[in-house]
Tab-separated table of C-alpha atoms in Angstrom:
chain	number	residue	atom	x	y	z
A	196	UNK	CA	-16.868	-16.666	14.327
A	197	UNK	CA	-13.665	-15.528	16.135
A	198	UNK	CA	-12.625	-17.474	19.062
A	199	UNK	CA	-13.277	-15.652	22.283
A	200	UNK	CA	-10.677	-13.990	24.255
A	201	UNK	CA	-10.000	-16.199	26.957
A	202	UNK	CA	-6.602	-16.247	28.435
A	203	UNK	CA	-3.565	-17.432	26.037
A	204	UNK	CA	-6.605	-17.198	23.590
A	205	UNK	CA	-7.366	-20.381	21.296
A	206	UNK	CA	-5.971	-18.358	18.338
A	207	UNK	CA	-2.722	-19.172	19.452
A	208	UNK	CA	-2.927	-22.568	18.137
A	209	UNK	CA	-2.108	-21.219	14.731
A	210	UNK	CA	1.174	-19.640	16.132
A	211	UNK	CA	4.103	-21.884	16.172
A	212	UNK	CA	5.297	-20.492	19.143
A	213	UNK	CA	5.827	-22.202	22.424
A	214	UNK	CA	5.207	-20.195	25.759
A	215	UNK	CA	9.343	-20.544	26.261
A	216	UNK	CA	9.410	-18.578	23.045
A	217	UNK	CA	6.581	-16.276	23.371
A	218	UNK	CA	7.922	-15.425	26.889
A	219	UNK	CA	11.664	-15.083	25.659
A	220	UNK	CA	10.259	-12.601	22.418
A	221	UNK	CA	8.156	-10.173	25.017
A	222	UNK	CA	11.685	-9.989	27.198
A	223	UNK	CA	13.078	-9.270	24.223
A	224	UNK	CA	11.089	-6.500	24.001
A	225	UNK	CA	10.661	-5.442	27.336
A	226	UNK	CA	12.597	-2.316	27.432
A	227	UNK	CA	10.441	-0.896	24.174
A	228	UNK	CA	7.356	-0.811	24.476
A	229	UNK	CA	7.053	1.327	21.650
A	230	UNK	CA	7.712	-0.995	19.231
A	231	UNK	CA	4.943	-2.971	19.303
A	232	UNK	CA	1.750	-2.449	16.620
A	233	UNK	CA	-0.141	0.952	17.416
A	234	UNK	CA	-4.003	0.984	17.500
A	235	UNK	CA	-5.684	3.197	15.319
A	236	UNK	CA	-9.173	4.122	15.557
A	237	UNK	CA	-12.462	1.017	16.681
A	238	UNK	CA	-12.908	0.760	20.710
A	239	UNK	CA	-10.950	-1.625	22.986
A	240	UNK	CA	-12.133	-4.719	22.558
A	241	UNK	CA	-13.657	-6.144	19.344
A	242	UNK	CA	-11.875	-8.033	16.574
A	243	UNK	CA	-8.184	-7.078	16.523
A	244	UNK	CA	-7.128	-6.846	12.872
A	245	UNK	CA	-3.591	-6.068	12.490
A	246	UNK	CA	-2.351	-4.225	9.243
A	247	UNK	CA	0.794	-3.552	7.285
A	248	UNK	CA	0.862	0.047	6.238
A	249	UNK	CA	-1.342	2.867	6.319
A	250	UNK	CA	-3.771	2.002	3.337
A	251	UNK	CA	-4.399	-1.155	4.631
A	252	UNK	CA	-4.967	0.055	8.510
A	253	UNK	CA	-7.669	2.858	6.539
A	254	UNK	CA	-9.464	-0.411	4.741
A	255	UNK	CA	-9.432	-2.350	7.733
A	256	UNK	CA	-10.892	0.679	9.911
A	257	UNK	CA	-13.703	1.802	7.128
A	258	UNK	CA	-14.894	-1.690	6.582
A	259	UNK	CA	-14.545	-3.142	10.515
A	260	UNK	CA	-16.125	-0.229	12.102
A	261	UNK	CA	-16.858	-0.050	15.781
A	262	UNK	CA	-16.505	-4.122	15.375
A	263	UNK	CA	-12.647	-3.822	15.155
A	264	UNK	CA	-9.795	-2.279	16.826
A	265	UNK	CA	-6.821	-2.146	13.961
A	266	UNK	CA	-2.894	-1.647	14.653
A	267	UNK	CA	-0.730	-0.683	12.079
A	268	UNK	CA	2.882	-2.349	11.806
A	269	UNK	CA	4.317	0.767	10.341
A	270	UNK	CA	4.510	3.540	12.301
A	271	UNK	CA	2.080	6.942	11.100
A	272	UNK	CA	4.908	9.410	8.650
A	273	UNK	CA	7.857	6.121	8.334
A	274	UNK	CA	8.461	4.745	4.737
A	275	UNK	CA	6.843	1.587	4.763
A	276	UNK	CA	9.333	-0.176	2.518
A	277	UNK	CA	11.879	0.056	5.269
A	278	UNK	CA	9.944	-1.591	8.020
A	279	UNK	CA	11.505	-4.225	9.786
A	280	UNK	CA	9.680	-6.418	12.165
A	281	UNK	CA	10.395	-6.349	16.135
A	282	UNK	CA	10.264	-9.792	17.542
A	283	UNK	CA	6.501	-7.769	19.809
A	284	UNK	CA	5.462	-7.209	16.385
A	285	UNK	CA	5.561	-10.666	15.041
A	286	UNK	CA	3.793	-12.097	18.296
A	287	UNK	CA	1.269	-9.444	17.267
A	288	UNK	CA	0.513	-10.502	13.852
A	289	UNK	CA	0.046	-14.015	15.394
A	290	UNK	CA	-2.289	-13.028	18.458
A	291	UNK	CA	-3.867	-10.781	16.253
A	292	UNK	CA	-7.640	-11.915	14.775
A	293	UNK	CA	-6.814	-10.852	11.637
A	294	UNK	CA	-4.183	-9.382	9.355
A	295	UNK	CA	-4.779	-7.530	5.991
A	296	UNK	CA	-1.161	-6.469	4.074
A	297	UNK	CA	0.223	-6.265	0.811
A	298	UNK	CA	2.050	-8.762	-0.537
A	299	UNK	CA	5.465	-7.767	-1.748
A	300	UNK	CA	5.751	-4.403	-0.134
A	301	UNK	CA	7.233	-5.517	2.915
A	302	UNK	CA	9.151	-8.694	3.193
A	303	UNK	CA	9.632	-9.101	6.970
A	304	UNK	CA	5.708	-8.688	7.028
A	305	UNK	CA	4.939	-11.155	4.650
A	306	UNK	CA	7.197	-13.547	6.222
A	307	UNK	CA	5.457	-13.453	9.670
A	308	UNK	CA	2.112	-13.605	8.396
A	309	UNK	CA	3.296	-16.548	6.157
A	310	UNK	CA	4.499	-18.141	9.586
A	311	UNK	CA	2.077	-16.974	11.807
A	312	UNK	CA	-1.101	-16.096	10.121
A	313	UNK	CA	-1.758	-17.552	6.973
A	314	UNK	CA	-5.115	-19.055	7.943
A	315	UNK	CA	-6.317	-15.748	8.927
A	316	UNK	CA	-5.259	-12.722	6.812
A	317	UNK	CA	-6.020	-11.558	3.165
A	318	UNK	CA	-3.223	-10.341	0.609
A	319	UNK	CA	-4.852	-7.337	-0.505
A	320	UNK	CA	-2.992	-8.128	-4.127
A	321	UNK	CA	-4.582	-11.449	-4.142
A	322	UNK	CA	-7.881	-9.593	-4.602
A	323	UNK	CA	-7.548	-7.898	-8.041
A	324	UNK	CA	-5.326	-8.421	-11.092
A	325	UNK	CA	-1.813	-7.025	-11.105
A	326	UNK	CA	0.703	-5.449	-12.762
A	327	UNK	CA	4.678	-6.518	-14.039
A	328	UNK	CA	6.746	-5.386	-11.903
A	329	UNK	CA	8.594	-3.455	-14.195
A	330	UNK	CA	5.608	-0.521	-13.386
A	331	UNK	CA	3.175	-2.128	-15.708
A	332	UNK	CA	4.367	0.189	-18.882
A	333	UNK	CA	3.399	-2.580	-21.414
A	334	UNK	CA	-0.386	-1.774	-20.541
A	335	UNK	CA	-1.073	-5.851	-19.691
A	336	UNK	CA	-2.707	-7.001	-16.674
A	337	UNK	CA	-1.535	-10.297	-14.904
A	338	UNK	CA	-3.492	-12.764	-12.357
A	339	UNK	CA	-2.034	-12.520	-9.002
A	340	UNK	CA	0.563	-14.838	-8.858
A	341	UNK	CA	1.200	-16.042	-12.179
A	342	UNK	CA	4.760	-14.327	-12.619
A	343	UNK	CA	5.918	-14.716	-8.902
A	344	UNK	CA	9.626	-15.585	-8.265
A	345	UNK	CA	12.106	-15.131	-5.572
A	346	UNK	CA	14.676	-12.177	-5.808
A	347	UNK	CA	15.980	-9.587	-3.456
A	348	UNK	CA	14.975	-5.767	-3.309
A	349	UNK	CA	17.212	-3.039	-2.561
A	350	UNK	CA	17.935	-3.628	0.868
A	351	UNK	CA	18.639	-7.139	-0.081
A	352	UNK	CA	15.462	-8.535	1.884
A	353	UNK	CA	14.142	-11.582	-0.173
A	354	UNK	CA	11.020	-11.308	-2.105
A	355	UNK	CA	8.541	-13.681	-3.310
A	356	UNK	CA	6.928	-11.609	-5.822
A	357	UNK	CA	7.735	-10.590	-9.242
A	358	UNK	CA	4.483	-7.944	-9.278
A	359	UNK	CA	3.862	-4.628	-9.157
A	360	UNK	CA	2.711	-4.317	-5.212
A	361	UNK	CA	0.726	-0.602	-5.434
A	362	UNK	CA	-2.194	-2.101	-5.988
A	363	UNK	CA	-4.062	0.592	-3.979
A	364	UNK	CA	-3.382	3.535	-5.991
A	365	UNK	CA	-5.780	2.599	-8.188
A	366	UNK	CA	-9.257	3.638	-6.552
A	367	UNK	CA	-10.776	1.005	-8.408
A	368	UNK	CA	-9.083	-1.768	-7.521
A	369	UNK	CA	-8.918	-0.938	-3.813
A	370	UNK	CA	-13.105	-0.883	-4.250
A	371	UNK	CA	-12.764	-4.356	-5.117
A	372	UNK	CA	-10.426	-4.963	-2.138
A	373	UNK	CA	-12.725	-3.518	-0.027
A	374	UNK	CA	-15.468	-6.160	-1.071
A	375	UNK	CA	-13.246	-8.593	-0.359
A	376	UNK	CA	-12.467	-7.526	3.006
A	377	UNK	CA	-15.700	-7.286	3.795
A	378	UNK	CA	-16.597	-11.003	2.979
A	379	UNK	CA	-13.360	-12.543	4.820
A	380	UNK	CA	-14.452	-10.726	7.939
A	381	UNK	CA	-17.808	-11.302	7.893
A	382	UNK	CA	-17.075	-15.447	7.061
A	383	UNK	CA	-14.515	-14.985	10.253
A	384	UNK	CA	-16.884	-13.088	12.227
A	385	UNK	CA	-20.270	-14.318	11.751
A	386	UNK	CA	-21.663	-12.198	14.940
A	387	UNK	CA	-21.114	-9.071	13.313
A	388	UNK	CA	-21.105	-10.070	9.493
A	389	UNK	CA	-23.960	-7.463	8.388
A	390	UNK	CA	-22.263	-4.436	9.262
A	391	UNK	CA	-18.957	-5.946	7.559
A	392	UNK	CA	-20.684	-6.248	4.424
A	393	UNK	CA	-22.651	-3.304	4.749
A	394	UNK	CA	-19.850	-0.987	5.226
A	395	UNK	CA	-18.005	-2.384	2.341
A	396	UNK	CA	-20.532	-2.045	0.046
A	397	UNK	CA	-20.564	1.975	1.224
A	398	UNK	CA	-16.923	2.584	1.200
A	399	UNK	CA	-16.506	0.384	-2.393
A	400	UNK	CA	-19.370	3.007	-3.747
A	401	UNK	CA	-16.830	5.810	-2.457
A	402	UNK	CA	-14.095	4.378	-3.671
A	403	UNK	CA	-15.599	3.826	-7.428
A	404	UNK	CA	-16.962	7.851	-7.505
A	405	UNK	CA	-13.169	8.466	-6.452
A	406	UNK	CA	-12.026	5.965	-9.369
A	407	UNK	CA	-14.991	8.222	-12.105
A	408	UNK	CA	-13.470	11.516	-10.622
A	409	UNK	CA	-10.529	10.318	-11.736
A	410	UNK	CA	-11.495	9.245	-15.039
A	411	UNK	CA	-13.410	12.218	-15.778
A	412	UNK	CA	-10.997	14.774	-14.601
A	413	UNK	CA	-7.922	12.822	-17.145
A	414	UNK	CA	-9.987	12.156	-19.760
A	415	UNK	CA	-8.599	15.197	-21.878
A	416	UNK	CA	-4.735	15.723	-21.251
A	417	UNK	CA	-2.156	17.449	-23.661
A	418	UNK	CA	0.356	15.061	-21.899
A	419	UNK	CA	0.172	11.736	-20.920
A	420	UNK	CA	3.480	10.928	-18.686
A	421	UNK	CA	4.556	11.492	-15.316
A	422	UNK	CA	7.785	11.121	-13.740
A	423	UNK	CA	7.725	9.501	-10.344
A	424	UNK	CA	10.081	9.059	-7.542
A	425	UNK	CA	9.549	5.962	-7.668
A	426	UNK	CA	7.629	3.135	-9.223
A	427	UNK	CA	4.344	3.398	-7.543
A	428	UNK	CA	1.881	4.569	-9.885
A	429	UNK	CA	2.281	2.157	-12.214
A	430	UNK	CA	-1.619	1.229	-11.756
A	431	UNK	CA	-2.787	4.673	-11.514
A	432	UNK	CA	-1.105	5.022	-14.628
A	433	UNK	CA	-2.688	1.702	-16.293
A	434	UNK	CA	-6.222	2.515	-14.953
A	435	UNK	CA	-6.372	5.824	-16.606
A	436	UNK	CA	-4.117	6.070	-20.094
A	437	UNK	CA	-1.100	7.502	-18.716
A	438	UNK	CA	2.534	6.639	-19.000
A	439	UNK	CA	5.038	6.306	-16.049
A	440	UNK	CA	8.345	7.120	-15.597
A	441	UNK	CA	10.475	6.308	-12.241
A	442	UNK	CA	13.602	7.660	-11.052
A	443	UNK	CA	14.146	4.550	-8.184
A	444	UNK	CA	12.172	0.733	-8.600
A	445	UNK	CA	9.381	-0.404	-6.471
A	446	UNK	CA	11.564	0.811	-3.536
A	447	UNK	CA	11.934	4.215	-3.339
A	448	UNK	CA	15.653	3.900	-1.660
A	449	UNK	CA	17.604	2.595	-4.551
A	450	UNK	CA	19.023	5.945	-6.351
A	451	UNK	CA	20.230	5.954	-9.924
A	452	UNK	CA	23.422	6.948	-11.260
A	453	UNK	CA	24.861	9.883	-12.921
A	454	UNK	CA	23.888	7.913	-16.231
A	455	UNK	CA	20.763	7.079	-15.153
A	456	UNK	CA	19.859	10.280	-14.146
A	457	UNK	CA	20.946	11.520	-17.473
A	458	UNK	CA	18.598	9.332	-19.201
A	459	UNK	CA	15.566	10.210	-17.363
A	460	UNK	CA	16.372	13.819	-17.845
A	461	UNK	CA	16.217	13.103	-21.981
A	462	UNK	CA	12.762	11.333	-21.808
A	463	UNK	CA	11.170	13.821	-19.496
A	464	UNK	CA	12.518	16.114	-22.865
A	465	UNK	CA	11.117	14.105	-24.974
A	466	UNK	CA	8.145	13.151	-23.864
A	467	UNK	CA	7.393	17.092	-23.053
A	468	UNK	CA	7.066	16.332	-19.264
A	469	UNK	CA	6.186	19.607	-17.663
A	470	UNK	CA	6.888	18.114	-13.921
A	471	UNK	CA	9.306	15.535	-11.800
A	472	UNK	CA	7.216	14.582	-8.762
A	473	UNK	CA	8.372	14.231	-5.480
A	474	UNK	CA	6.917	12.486	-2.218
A	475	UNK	CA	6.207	12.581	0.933
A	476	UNK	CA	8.172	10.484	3.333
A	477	UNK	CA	11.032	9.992	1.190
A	478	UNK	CA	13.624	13.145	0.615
A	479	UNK	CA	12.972	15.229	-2.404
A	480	UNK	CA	16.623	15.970	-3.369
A	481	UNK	CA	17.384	13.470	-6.230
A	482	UNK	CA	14.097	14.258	-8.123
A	483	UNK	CA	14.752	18.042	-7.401
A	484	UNK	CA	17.929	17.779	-9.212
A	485	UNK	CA	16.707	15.539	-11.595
A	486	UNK	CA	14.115	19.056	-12.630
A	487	UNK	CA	16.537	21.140	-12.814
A	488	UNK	CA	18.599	19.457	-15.018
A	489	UNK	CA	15.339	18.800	-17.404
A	490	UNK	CA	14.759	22.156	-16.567
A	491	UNK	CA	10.960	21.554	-15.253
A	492	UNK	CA	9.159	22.015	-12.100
A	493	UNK	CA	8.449	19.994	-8.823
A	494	UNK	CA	4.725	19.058	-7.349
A	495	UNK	CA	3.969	16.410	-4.956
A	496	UNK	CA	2.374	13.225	-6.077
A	497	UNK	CA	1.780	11.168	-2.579
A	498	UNK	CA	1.758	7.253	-3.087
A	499	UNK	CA	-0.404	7.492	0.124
A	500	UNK	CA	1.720	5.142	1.657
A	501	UNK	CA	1.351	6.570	5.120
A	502	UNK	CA	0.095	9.552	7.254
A	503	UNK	CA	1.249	11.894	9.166
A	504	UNK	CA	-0.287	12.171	12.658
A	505	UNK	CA	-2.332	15.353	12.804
A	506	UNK	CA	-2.664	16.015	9.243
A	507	UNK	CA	-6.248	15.164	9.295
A	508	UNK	CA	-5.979	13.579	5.698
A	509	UNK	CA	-6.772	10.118	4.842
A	510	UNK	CA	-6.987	8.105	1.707
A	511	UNK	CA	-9.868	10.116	-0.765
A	512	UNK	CA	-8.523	13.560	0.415
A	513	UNK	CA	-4.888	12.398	-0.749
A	514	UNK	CA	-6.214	10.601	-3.812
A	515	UNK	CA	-8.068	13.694	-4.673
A	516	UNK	CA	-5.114	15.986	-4.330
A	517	UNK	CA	-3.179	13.752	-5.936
A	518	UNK	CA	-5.503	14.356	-8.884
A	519	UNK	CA	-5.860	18.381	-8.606
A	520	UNK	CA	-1.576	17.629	-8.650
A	521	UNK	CA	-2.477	15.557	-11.727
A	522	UNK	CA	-4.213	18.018	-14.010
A	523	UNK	CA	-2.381	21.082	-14.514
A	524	UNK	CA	0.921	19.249	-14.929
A	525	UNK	CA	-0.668	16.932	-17.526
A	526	UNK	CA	-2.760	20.053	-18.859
A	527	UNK	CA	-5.728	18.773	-18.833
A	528	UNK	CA	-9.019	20.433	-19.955
């Protein structure tokens, strides 16, 4: 079971930070308080889970109930991939109870948890099999871990992983994440470990009609590739027959060149794409260009990778939107 809350709570024994340094981080900090984690959603007290990005926050907040209050590192309608840790965030992730992320999505996150919280977090790739980086277009999976390496992304933040990160665009897999979530906090939290597992279970049955949806409504397609802004749905792609094609990498802020461009505009010919799709938190100008010179159309294919406030959407409405995007522009039957 979680330790109690008593002041300078015992977690802080798996933080290597002294009270000098604690105390010199919060001044640090002191004139924005904004810029801390926000809570989302469970009451005030409870287990405080911290999470990485908006899928994970959704998890955390389906599967903890009323037993957890969750902050999210990445603030609701920012690009994730850009995040960049305030010294109050990384004193969060190590008072926090509990912190689920993503493993090679956001390097100053899995730095600090790697510091601060290793003992007490789940890598929601660590939970399911994964993809190459390179999108997962040869159609094999790979056991977390197996191909990891160091390398920088596009900001030129080191990286640990040589994997495909999107792991939760594929309904299926995030099911199984679910399950897993739902054992680590019930093993952490033994007080409240029925409703954990409970509410797993439910939300990985939800997750699994989402996944047959899914399967059902691509099963029949004229076409078979779509062109992404960038290389997120490489497991949405694996999971049901479909070929992927990315204007930027696994971050969506590296744009291609003239040549580049060029080249993606003669596959999307040849492979009788009908549509370039565009995003949500990232600007829709180089794939717009990139459809007129192909001389298709534009639709919005969301790599759910956060919410706006307000928009009253959440994971399954976006996945399932994502899917009515899906099957006209594939033609489906």
């Amino acid at each position: 079971m979680f330790a109690s809350r008593t002041p300078v709570r015992a977690l802080r024994r798996a933080v290597p930070l002294t009270a000098v340094t604690v105390a010199g981080l919060l001044g640090l900090t002191a004139c924005g308080g904004s810029d801390g984690a926000a809570t989302t959603g469970g009451r005030g007290g409870g287990t405080e889970v911290v999470a990485s990005f908006y899928p994970m926050a959704w998890l955390a907040q389906k599967v903890g109930g009323p037993d957890v209050s969750v902050a999210t590192l990445t603030k609701p309608g920012a690009e994730p991939h850009d995040l960049e840790l305030t010294p109050r965030q990384v004193v969060d992730i190590g008072e926090a109870d509990f912190a689920v992320y993503v493993k090679g999505v956001q390097p100053a996150v899995d730095k600090a948890v790697d510091q601060h919280a290793k003992d007490k977090s789940l890598d929601a790739a660590s939970a399911v099999k994964t993809l190459p980086a390179a999108a997962g277009e040869d159609g094999h999976d790979h056991e977390h871990g197996h191909d990891e390496g160091h390398g920088e992304d596009e900001h030129g933040h080191e990286s640990e992983v040589s994997y495909d990160p999107h792991v939760w665009l594929d309904p299926s897999r995030m099911a199984a994440i679910a399950t897993t979530l739902g054992d680590r906090l019930a093993a952490a939290d033994s007080a409240h470990a029925a409703g954990y597992k409970s509410r797993a279970q439910a939300l990985a049955t939800e997750l699994n009609r989402l996944d047959q949806a899914f399967r059902d409504g691509l099963k029949s397609c004229r076409r078979d590739t779509i062109v992404t802004a960038h290389a997120a749905f490489g497991y949405l792609a694996d999971r049901y027959g479909l070929k992927q094609v990315s204007i930027a990498g696994v971050d969506p802020s590296n744009e291609p060149s003239p040549a580049r461009l060029g080249e993606l505009s003669r596959e999307i010919k040849a492979a009788g794409a009908t549509t370039v799709f565009t995003e949500t938190l990232v600007s829709p100008k180089v794939a717009q260009t990139l459809a007129r010179e192909a001389g298709v159309r534009t639709a919005v294919l969301d790599p759910v990778e956060g919410v706006k406030e307000g928009s009253g959407d959440d994971y399954i409405s976006i996945m399932r939107r994502n899917l009515d995007t899906l099957r006209p522009a594939l033609e489906c039957s």
